[in-house]
Tab-separated table of C-alpha atoms in Angstrom:
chain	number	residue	atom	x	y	z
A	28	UNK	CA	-122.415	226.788	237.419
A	29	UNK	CA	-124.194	224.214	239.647
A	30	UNK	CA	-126.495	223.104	236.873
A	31	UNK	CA	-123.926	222.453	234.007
A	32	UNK	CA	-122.019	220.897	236.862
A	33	UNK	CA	-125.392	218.422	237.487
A	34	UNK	CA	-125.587	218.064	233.523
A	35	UNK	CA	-122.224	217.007	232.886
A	36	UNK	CA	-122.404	214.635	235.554
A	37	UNK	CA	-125.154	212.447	234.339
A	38	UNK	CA	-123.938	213.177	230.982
A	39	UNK	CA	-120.200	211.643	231.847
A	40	UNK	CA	-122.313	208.485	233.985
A	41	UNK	CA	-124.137	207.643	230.779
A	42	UNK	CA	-121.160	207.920	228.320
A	43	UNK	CA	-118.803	205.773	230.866
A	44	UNK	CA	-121.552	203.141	230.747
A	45	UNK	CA	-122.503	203.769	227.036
A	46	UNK	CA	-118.821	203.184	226.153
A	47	UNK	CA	-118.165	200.338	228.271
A	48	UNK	CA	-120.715	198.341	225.988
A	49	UNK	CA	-120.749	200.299	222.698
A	50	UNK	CA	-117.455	201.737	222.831
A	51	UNK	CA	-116.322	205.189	222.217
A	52	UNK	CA	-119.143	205.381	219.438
A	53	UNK	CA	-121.474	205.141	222.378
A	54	UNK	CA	-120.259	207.119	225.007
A	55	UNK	CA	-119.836	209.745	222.098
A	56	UNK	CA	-123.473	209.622	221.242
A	57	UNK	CA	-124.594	209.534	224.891
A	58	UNK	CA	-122.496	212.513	225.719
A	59	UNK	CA	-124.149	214.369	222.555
A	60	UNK	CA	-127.372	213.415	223.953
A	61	UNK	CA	-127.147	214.732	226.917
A	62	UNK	CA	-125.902	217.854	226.515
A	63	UNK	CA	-122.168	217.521	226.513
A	64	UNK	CA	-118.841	216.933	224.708
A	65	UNK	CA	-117.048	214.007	224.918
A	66	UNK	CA	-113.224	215.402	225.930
A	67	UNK	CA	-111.768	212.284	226.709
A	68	UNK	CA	-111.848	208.472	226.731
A	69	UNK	CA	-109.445	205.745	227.884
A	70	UNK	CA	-109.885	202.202	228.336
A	71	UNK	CA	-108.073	199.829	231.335
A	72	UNK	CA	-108.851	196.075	230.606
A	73	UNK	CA	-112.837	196.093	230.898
A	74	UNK	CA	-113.180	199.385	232.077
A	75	UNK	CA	-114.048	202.530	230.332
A	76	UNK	CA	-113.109	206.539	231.819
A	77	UNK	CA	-114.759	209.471	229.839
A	78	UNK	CA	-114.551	212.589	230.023
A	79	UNK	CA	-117.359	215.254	229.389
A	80	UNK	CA	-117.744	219.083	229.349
A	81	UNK	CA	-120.540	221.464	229.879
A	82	UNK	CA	-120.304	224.537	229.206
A	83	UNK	CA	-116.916	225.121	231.496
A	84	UNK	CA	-117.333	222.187	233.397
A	85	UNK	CA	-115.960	218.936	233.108
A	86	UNK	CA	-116.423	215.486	234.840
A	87	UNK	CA	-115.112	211.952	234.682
A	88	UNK	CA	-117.107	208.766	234.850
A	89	UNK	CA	-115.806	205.410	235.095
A	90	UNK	CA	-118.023	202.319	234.193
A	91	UNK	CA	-116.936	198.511	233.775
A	92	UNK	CA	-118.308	195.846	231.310
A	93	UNK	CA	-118.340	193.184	233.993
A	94	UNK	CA	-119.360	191.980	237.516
């Protein structure tokens, strides 16, 4: 659905950056706050992908700790 969609958009944006300072801890606790599950999490160098589910939908956010 379009919402959950929305939701687990922002959600995965504020875990990527969460995580990319705080680690997985953070993105974890970002996710949760927002509404969604934290489904997966790898790290490249500085940057940080998550993954995040609402109800049937998932998204991916990418975030960097750098310039």
């Amino acid at each position: 659905d379009v919402h959950d969609r929305q939701r687990a958009s922002s959600a995965a944006d504020a875990a990527a950056l969460a995580g990319a300072i705080d680690g997985r801890v953070g993105a974890e606790r970002l996710a949760s706050r927002n509404g969604a599950e934290l489904v997966g999490w790898w790290v490249d160098g500085d940057a940080v992908t998550v993954r995040v589910r609402v109800g049937t939908q998932v998204v991916a956010a990418r975030a960097t700790d750098g310039p």
